[in-house]
Coordinates of C-alpha atoms in Angstrom, one line a residue:
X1 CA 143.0 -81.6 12.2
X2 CA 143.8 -78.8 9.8
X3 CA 147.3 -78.2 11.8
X4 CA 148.1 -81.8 10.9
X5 CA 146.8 -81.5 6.8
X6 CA 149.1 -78.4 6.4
X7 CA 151.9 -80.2 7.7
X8 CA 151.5 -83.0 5.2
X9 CA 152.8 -80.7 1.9
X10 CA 156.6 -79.6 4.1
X11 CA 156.8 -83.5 5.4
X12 CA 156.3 -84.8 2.0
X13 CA 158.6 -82.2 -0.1
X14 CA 161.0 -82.9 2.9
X15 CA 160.8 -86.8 2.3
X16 CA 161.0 -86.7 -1.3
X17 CA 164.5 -84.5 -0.7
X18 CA 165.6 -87.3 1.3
X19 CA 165.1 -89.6 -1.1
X20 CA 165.8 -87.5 -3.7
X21 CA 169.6 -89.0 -5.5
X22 CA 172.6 -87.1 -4.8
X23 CA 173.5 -85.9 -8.5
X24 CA 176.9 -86.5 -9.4
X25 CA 180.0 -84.3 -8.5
X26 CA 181.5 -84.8 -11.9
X27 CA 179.8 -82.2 -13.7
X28 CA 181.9 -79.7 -12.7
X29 CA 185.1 -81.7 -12.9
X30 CA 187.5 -79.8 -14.9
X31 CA 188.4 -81.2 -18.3
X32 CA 191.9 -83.3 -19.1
X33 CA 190.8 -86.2 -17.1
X34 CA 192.1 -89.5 -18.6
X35 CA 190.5 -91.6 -16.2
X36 CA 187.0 -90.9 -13.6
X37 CA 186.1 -93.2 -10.9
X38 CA 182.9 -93.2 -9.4
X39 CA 181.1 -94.9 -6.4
X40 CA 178.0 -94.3 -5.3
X41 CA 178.7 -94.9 -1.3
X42 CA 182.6 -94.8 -0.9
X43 CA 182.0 -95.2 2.9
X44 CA 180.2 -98.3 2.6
X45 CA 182.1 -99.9 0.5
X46 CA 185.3 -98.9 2.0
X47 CA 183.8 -100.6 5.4
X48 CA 182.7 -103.4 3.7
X49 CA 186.5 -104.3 2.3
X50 CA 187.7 -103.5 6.3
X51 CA 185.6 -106.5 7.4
X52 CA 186.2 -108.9 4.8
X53 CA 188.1 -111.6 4.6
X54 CA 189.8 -110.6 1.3
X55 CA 191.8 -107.7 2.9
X56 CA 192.7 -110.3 5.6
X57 CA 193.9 -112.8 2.9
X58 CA 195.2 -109.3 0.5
X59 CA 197.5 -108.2 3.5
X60 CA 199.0 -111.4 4.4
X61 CA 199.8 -112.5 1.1
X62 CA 202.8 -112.8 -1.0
X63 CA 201.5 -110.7 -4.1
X64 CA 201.2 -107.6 -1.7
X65 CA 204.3 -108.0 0.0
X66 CA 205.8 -108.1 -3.1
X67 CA 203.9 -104.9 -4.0
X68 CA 205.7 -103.4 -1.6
X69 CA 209.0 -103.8 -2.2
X70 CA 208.1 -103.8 -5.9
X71 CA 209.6 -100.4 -7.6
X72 CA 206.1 -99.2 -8.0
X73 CA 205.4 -99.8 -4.6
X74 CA 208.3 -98.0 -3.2
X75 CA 207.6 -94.6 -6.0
X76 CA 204.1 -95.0 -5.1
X77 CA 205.2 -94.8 -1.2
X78 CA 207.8 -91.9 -1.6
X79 CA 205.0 -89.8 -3.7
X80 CA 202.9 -90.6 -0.3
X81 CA 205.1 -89.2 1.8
X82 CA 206.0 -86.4 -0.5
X83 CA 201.9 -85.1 -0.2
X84 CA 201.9 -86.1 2.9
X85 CA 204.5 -83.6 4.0
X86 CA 203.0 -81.4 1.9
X87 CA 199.8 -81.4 3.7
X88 CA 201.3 -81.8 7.0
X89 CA 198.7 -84.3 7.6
X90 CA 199.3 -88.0 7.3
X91 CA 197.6 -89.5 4.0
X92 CA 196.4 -93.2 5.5
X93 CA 194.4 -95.3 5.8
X94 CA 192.8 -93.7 9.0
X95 CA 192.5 -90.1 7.1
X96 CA 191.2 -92.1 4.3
X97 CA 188.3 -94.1 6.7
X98 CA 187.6 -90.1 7.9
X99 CA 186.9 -89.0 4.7
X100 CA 184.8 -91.7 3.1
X101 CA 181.7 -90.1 2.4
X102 CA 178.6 -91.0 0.5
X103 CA 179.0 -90.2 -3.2
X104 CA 182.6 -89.8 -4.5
X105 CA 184.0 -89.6 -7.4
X106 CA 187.6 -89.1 -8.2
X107 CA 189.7 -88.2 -11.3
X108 CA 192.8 -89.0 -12.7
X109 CA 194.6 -86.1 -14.9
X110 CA 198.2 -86.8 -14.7
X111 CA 199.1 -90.4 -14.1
X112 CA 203.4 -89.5 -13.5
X113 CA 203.0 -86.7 -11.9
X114 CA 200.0 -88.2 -9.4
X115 CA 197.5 -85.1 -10.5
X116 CA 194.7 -86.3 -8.7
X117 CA 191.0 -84.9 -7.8
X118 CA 189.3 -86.3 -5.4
X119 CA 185.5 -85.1 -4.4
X120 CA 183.4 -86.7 -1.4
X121 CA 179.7 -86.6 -0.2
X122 CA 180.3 -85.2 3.3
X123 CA 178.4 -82.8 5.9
X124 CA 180.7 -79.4 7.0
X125 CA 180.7 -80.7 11.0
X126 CA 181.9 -83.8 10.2
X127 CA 184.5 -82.6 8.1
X128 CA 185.5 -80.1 10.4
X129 CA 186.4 -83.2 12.9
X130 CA 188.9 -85.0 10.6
X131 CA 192.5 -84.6 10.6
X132 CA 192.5 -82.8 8.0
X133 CA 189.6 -80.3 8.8
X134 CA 191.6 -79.8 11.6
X135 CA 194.4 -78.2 9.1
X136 CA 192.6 -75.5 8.0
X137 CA 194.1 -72.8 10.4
X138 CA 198.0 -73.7 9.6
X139 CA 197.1 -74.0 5.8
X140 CA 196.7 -71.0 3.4
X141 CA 193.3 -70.0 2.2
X142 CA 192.6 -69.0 -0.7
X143 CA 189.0 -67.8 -2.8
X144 CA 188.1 -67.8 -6.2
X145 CA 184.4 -66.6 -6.9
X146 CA 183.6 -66.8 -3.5
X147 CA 184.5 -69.8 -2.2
X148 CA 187.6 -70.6 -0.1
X149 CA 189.9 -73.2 -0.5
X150 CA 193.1 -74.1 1.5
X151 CA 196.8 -74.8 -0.1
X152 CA 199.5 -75.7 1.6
X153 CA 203.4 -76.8 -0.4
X154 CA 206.5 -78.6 0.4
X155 CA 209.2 -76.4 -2.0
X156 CA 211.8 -79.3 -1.4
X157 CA 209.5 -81.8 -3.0
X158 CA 207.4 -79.1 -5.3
X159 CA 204.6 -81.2 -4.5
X160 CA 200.6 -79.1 -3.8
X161 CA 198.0 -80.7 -1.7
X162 CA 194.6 -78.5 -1.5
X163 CA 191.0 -78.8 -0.2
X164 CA 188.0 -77.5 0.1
X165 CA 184.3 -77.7 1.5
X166 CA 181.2 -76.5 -0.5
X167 CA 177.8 -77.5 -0.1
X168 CA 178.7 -80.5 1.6
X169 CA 181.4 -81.6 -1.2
X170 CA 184.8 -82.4 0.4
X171 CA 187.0 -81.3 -2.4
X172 CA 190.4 -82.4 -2.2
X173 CA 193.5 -82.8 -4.8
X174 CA 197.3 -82.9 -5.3
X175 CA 196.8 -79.6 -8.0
X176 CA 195.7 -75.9 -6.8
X177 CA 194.3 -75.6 -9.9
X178 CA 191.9 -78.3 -10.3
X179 CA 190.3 -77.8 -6.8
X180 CA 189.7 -74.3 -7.9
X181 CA 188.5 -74.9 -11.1
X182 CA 186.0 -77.4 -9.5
X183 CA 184.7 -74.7 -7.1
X184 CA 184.2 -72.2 -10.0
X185 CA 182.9 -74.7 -12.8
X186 CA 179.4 -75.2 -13.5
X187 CA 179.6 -76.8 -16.4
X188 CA 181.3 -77.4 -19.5
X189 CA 184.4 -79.6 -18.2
X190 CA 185.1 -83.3 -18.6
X191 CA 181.7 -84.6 -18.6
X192 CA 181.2 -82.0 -22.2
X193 CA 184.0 -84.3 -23.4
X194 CA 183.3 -85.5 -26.7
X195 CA 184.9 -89.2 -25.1
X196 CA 183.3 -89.2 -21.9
X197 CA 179.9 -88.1 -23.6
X198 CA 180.2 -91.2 -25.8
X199 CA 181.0 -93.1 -23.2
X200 CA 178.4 -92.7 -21.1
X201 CA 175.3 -92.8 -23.5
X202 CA 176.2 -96.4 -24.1
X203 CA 175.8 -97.1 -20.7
X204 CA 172.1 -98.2 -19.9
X205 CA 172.4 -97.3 -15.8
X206 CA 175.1 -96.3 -13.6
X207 CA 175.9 -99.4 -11.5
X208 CA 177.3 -98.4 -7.6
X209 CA 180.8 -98.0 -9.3
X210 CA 181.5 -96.8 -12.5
X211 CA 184.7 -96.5 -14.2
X212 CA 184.7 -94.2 -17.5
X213 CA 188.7 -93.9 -19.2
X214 CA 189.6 -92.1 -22.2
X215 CA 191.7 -94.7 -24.2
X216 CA 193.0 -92.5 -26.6
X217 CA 195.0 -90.2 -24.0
X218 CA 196.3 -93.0 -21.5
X219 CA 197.9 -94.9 -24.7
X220 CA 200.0 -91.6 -24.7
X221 CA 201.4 -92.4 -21.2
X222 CA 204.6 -94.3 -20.4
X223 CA 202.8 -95.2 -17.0
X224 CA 200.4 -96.9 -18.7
X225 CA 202.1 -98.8 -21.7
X226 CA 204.5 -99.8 -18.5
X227 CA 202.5 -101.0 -16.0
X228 CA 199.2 -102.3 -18.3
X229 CA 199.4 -106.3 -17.6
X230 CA 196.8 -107.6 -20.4
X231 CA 199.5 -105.5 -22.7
X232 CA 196.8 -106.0 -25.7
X233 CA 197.1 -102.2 -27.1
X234 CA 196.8 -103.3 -30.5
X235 CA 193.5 -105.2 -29.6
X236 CA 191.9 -101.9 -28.0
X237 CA 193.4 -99.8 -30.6
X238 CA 190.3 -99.3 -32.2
X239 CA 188.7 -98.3 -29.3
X240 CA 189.1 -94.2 -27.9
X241 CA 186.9 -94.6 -24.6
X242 CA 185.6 -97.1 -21.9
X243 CA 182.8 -97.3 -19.7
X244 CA 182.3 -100.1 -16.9
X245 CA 179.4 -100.6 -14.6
X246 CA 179.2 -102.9 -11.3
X247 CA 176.2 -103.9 -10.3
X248 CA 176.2 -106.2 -7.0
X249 CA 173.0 -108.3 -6.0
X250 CA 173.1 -111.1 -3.6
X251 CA 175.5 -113.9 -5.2
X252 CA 177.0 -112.2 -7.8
X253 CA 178.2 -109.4 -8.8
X254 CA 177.8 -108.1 -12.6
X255 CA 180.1 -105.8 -14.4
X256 CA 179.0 -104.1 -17.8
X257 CA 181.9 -102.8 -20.4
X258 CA 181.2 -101.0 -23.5
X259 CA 184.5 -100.1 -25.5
X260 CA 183.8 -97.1 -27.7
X261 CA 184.6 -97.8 -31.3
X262 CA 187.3 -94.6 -32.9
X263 CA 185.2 -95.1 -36.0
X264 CA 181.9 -96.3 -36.9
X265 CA 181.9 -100.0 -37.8
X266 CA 179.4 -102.8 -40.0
X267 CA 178.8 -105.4 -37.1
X268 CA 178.3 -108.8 -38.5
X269 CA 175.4 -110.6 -38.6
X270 CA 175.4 -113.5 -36.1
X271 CA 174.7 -116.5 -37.9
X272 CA 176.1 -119.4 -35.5
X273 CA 173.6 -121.9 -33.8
X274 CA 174.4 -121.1 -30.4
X275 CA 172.2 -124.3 -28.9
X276 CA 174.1 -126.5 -31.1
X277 CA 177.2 -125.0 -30.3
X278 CA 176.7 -125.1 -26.3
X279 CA 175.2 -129.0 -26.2
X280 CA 179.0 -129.9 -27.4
X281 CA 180.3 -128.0 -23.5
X282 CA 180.8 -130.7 -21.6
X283 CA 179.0 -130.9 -17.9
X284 CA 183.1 -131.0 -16.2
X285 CA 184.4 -128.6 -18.4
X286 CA 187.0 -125.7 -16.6
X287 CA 186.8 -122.8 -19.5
X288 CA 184.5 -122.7 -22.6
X289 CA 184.8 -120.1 -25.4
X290 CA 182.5 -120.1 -28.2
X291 CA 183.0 -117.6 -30.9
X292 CA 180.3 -116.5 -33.8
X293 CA 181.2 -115.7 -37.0
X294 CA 185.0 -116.4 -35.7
X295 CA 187.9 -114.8 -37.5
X296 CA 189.9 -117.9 -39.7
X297 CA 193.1 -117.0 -38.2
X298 CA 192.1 -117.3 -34.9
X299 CA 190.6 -120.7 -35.3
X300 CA 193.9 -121.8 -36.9
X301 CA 195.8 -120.2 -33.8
X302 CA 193.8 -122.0 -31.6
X303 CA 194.0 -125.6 -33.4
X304 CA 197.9 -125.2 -33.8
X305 CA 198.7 -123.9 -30.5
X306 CA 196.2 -126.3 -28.7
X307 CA 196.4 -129.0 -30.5
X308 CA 199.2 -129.2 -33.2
X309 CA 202.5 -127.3 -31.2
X310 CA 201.4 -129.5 -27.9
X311 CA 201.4 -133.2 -28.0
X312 CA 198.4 -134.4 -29.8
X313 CA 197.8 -137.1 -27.0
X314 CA 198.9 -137.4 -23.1
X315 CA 202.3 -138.9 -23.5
X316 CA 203.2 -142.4 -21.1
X317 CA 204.6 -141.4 -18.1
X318 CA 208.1 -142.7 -17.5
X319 CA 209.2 -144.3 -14.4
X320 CA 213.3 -144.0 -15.2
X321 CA 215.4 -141.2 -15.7
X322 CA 216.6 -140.5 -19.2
X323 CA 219.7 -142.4 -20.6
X324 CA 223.0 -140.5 -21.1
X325 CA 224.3 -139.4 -23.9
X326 CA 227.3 -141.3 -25.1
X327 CA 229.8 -139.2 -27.7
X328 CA 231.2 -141.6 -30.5
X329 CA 233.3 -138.8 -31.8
X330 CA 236.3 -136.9 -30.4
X331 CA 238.1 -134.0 -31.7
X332 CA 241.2 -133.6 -33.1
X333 CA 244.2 -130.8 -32.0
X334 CA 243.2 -129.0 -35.3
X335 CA 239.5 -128.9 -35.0
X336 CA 239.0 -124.8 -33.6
X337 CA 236.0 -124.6 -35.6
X338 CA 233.6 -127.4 -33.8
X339 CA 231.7 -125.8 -30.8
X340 CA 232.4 -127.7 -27.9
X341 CA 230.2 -125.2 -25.2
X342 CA 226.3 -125.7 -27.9
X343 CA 224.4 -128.2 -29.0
X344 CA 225.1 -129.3 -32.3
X345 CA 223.1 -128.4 -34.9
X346 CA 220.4 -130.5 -36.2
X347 CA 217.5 -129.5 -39.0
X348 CA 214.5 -128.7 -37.8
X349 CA 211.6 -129.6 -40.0
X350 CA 208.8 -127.2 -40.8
X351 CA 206.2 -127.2 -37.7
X352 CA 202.1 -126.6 -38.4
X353 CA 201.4 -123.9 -40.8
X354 CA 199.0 -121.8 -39.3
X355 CA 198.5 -119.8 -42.3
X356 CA 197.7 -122.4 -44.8
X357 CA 195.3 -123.6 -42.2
X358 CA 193.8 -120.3 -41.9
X359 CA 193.4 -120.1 -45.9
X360 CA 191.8 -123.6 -45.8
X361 CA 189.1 -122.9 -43.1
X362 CA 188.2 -119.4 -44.6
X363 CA 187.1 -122.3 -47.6
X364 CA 185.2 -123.6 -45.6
X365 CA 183.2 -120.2 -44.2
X366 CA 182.8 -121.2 -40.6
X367 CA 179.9 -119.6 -38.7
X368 CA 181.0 -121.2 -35.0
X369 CA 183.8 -122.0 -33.0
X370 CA 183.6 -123.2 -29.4
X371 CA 186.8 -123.9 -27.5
X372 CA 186.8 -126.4 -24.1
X373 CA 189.7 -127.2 -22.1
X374 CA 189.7 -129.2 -18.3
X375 CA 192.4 -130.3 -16.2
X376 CA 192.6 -133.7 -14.5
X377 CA 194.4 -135.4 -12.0
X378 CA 197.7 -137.5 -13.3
X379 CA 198.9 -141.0 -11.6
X380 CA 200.8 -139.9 -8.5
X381 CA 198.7 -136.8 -8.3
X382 CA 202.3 -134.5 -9.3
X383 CA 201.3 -133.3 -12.6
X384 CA 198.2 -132.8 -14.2
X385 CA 196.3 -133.5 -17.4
X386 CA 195.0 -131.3 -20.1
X387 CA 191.7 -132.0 -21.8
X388 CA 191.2 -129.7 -24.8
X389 CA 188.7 -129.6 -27.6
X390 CA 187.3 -127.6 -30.5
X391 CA 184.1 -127.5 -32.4
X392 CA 183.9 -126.0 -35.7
X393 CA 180.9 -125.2 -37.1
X394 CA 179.7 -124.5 -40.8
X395 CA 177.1 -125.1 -43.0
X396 CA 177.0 -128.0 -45.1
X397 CA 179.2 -131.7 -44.2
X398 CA 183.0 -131.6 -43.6
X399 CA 184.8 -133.6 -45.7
X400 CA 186.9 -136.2 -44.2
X401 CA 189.7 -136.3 -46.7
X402 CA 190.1 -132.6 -46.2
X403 CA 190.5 -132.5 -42.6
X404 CA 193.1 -135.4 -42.7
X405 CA 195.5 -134.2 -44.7
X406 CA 195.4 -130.3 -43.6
X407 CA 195.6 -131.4 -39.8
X408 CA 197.3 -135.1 -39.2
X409 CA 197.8 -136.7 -36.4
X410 CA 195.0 -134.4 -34.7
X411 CA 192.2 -136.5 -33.4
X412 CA 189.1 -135.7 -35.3
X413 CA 185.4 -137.0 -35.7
X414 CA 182.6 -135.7 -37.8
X415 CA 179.1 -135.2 -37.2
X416 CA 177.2 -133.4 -40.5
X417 CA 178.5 -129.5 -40.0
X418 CA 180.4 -129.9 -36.7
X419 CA 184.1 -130.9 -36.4
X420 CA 185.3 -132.3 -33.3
X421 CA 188.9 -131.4 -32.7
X422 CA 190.6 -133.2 -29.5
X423 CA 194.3 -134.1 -27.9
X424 CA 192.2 -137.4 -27.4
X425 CA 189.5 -139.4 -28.6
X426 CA 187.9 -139.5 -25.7
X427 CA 187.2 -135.6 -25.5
X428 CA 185.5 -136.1 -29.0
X429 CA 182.9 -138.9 -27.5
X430 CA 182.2 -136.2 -24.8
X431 CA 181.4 -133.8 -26.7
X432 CA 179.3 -135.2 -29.1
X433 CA 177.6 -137.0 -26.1
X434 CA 174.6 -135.6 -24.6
X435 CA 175.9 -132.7 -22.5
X436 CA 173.7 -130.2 -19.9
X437 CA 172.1 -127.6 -21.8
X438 CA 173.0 -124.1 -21.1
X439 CA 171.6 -121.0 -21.7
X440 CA 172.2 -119.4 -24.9
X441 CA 173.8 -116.2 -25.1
X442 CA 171.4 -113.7 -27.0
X443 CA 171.0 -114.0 -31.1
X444 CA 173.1 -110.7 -31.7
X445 CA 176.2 -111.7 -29.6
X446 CA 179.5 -112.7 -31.0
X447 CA 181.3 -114.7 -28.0
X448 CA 180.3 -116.1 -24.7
X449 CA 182.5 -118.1 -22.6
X450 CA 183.2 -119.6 -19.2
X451 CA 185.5 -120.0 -16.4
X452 CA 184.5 -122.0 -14.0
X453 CA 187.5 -120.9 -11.0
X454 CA 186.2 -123.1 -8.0
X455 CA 186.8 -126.5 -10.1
X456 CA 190.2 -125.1 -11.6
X457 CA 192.3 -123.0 -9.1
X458 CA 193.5 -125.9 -6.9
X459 CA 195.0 -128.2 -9.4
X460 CA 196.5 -125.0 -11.4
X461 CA 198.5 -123.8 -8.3
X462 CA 199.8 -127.2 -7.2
X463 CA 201.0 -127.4 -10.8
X464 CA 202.5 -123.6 -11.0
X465 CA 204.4 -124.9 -7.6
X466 CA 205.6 -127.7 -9.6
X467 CA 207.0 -125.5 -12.4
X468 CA 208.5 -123.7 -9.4
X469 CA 210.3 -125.7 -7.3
X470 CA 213.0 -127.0 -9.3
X471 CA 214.3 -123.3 -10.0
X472 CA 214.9 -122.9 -6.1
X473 CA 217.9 -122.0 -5.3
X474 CA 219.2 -123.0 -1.4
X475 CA 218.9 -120.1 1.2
X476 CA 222.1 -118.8 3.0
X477 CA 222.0 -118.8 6.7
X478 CA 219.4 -116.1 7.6
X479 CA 218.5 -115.3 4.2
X480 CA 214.7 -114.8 3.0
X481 CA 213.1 -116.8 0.1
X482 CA 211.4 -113.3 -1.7
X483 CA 207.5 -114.4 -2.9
X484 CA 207.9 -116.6 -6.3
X485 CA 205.9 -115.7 -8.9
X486 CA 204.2 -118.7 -9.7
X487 CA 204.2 -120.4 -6.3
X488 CA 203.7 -117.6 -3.9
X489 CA 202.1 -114.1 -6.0
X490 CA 199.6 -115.7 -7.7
X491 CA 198.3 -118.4 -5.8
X492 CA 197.8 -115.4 -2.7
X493 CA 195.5 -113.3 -5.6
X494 CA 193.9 -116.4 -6.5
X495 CA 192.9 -116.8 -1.9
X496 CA 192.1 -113.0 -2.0
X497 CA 189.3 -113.9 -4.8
X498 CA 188.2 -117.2 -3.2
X499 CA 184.5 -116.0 -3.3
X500 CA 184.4 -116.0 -6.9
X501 CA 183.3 -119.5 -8.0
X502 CA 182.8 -119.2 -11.7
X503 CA 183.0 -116.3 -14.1
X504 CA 181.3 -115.7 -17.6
X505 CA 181.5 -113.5 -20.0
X506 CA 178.8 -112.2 -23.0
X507 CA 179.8 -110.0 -25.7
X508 CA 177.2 -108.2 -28.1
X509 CA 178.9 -105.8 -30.9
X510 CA 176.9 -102.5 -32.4
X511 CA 178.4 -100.0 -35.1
X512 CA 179.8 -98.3 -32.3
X513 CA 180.4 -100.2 -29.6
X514 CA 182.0 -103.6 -28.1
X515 CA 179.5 -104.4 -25.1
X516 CA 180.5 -107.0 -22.6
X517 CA 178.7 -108.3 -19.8
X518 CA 180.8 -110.4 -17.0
X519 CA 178.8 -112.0 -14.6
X520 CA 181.0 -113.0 -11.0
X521 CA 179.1 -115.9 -9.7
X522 CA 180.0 -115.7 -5.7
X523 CA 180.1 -118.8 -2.6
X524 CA 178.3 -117.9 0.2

C-alpha cells in the first residue's frame, strides 16, 4: 500500500508533463522576420489535406496547372531544385510528410531570396530515420555554443541549406546563419519586436494556426507589391502588423484578424440600429453588407456604381440580332482628314456625379448603410439576373423631393428614416417586407456582412463561361486550349472550396486596432 502512495507524486508530475503544452519555438527565432507561421500540429494537419477531397479537386484543377506553368510556378520550382541540390536530398512532398512534426512554426525573412526558417516538434530517433537525418554524415557539421548543426552548399547556385536537432526541435533553413542564431538565442529576437509584440497582445488565444506579418516591412518588397491579389495597399496603409487566428470546431471554421493601427486612432461611436438595418436582408439574398456610421463617399460609390453606371432596371431581352448600320455619307478624294479606321466622334454627356452625391448624403448624416445583391435565373437559363438594393439609414424622414432630383431614374421608396434604393421595384417591396431576423452583430461593430457561396457559385460560373466563350479562339491540330481564366482557374478554386457553404464577416474597431472575425460555415 505505501509502495503504491509513493508512486502517486512521479505518475502525477509525469502526467501533468504530458499534458503540459509544448511552448512555442518562436521565442528564439532570430529577428528580421517579415512574416511567422504557426501550427500547432503540422503533422495532423498536413494528413488531414492528404485525405481530403480538396487536394484531390486542388491537383486536378485548372488554377494549379496553371500554377505550374505560371512564371512563379516555374521560379518557385527552379529555387526547389536549386536547395535541393544544395542539400543533396530531394525537398518533396515525401521529405516534407517525414518531417511533419507536432508544433511548427516557420519564418519568412527574405521573401526573393527564399530565406526561410523552418522549426518542427520532432523526437531525435525519428529524425534520425528521415531522408534527411540520413544526410548528416556527407554534410558539414558545424557548433556554435555547443550545439551542432550541419551545412551543406551548391557554389554554382550559391544557394545554403542547414539543419539541426536540439531538444527535440528539428531546425531547418535555407540561411547558416539563422539556424545558428536559433540554436544560440534565448531570447530577445523577433518575438521582442516591437510589431510582433503588438501583434500578438491583441490576440485573445492562439487558434491551431496563427499567422502574425509585419506590414510595414513586406510593403517594402517587390515580391509582395507583385504578387499581392487584393492589391488594396492604400487601404492597409494604416496598418504596420497583422495577426490571424483559426480556430476549427465541427462545421465551421473561424478565423480572427486584428490589423494593427501605425498610429493611435478615435474609433467612432456606433450609432446604427443594427435590427432595423438587418430586417431589410432579404431571406434569398446572395451577399449582404451593412456598414455603421458609413463613410459618404462610399455610399455614393455604391449607389452610382450599383445602381446609376448599370442599367437602372433589367433591360427586355431581344430575340433578333441588331440592325446594320447604313452610311448616308461618302467621302470625297480630298477628305485626308476624316478617320475612316474609328468611330466617329459623338459627345458624351456628363454621367452620375459621385461627388455631388457624396456632398448631398454627408447632409443628410447617415448612421447605416446596408448593401444586398442576388442573382437569378434569366429566360433561357443563358444569362443571369442581378438583384441589387441599398438601405440608407439616418435619423429623421427623407425627403422625397430631395432624393428625386439628386438620384433620377433610380427606383426609390421611403419608409420614415430608411431609403430603399433598387435596380427594381420589386427589390424595394422585399425589403421593406417582413424578412427572417438575423442576429445582430455586437453594439461596438462597424460592418458585418454575408456571402452566402452555396446559393451563388453555380450561377456565377455558368455566367463567367458565358463571358468566356465568345473570346475562343479555334485550336490547331494537336494544340492545347491553356486553362481560361474565367471558365477554367476560377471555377476549379471555387470545387477546391466546395465545403464552404456561406461566409460572414464582423468587424469591431478599437484605438488601435481593426478586429475582424470570419466565420466559414462548412457542408457536411
Amino acid at each position: 500500500m505505501k509502495r503504491w502512495l509513493l508512486a502517486v507524486p512521479p505518475a502525477v508530475w509525469l502526467l501533468a508533463q504530458l499534458a503540459a503544452p509544448v511552448p512555442s519555438p518562436v521565442a528564439r527565432f532570430p529577428r528580421g522576420a517579415v512574416a511567422v507561421l504557426e501550427m500547432r500540429d503540422f503533422g495532423a494537419l498536413l494528413k488531414e489535406w492528404n485525405a481530403s477531397q480538396a487536394k484531390k479537386e486542388w491537383l486536378a484543377g485548372d488554377a494549379y496547372k496553371s500554377f505550374l506553368v505560371s512564371r512563379l510556378g516555374a521560379r518557385l520550382d527552379e529555387a526547389l531544385g536549386q536547395f535541393a541540390s544544395a542539400a543533396k536530398v530531394p525537398l518533396d512532398s515525401a521529405l516534407v510528410e517525414q518531417l511533419a512534426g507536432s508544433r511548427t512554426a516557420i519564418g519568412v525573412y527574405n521573401i526573393g531570396d527564399l530565406e526561410l526558417l523552418a522549426v518542427t516538434r520532432m523526437p531525435a530517433a525519428s529524425f534520425a530515420l528521415t531522408a534527411l537525418g540520413q544526410r548528416r554524415a556527407a554534410m558539414q557539421p558545424r557548433s556554435v555554443e555547443g550545439s551542432q548543426y550541419f551545412v551543406s552548399s551548391d557554389p554554382a547556385t550559391r544557394r545554403t541549406f542547414a539543419f539541426a536537432i536540439k531538444d527535440d526541435w528539428v531546425v531547418a533553413g535555407t540561411s547558416e546563419t539563422l539556424v545558428a542564431e536559433f540554436l544560440q538565442r534565448t531570447g530577445g529576437g523577433v518575438a521582442a519586436e516591437e510589431w510582433f509584440t503588438r501583434a500578438t497582445a491583441a490576440s485573445n488565444a492562439e487558434g491551431e494556426v496563427r499567422l502574425v506579418a509585419n506590414l510595414d516591412a513586406l510593403y517594402k518588397s517587390p515580391q509582395f507589391r507583385t504578387y499581392w491579389l487584393p492589391r488594396n495597399r492604400t487601404e492597409l496603409a494604416p496598418y504596420s502588423a497583422s495577426i490571424s487566428d483559426l480556430d476549427r470546431a465541427a462545421g465551421q471554421w473561424l478565423e480572427r484578424r486584428s490589423l494593427i493601427r501605425r498610429q493611435p486612432s478615435t474609433a467612432p461611436a456606433t450609432t446604427a440600429d443594427w435590427p432595423a438595418l438587418l430586417r431589410a436582408v432579404p431571406a434569398n439574398a446572395g451577399l449582404y453588407r451593412a456598414w455603421a456610421n458609413p463613410d459618404n463617399a462610399l455610399a455614393a460609390r455604391l449607389i452610382v456604381t450599383k445602381l446609376m453606371q448599370p442599367a437602372p432596371a433589367a433591360g427586355q431581352v431581344g430575340e433578333l440580332a441588331p440592325p446594320v448600320a447604313s452610311f448616308t455619307e461618302e467621302g470625297g478624294e480630298s477628305d485626308w482628314e476624316t478617320r475612316i479606321d474609328a468611330q466617329p466622334y459623338r459627345e458624351v454627356t456628363e454621367g452620375p456625379n459621385e461627388g455631388r452625391i457624396t456632398r448631398w448624403l454627408a447632409g443628410n448624416r447617415l448612421k447605416g448603410l446596408l448593401h444586398v445583391q442576388s442573382t437569378r435565373d434569366m429566360p433561357g437559363n443563358v444569362w443571369i439576373g442581378q438583384e441589387i438594393g441599398l438601405l440608407l439609414q439616418k435619423d429623421g424622414v427623407w425627403d422625397a423631393d430631395s432624393v428625386r432630383a439628386e438620384l433620377p431614374d433610380v427606383a426609390f421608396l421611403i419608409d420614415g428614416g430608411r431609403l430603399f434604393l433598387g435596380n427594381a421595384p420589386a427589390i424595394l417591396n422585399t425589403m421593406r417586407g417582413a424578412n427572417p431576423a438575423l442576429p445582430p452583430p455586437p453594439a461596438s461593430a462597424s460592418l458585418t456582412a454575408s456571402f452566402r457561396v452555396s446559393a451563388e457559385r453555380q450561377r456565377y460560373a455558368r455566367w463567367m463561361a458565358r463571358i468566356e466563350q465568345p473570346h475562343l479562339r479555334p485550336l490547331q491540330p494537336g494544340e492545347q486550349r491553356p486553362p481560361d481564366f474565367l471558365d477554367g482557374i476560377l471555377p476549379s478554386l471555387g470545387r477546391v472550396v466546395s465545403r464552404v457553404a456561406e461566409q460572414s464577416v464582423t468587424a469591431t474597431e478599437t484605438a488601435n486596432t481593426m478586429n475582424q472575425a470570419v466565420l466559414y460555415r462548412l457542408t457536411p
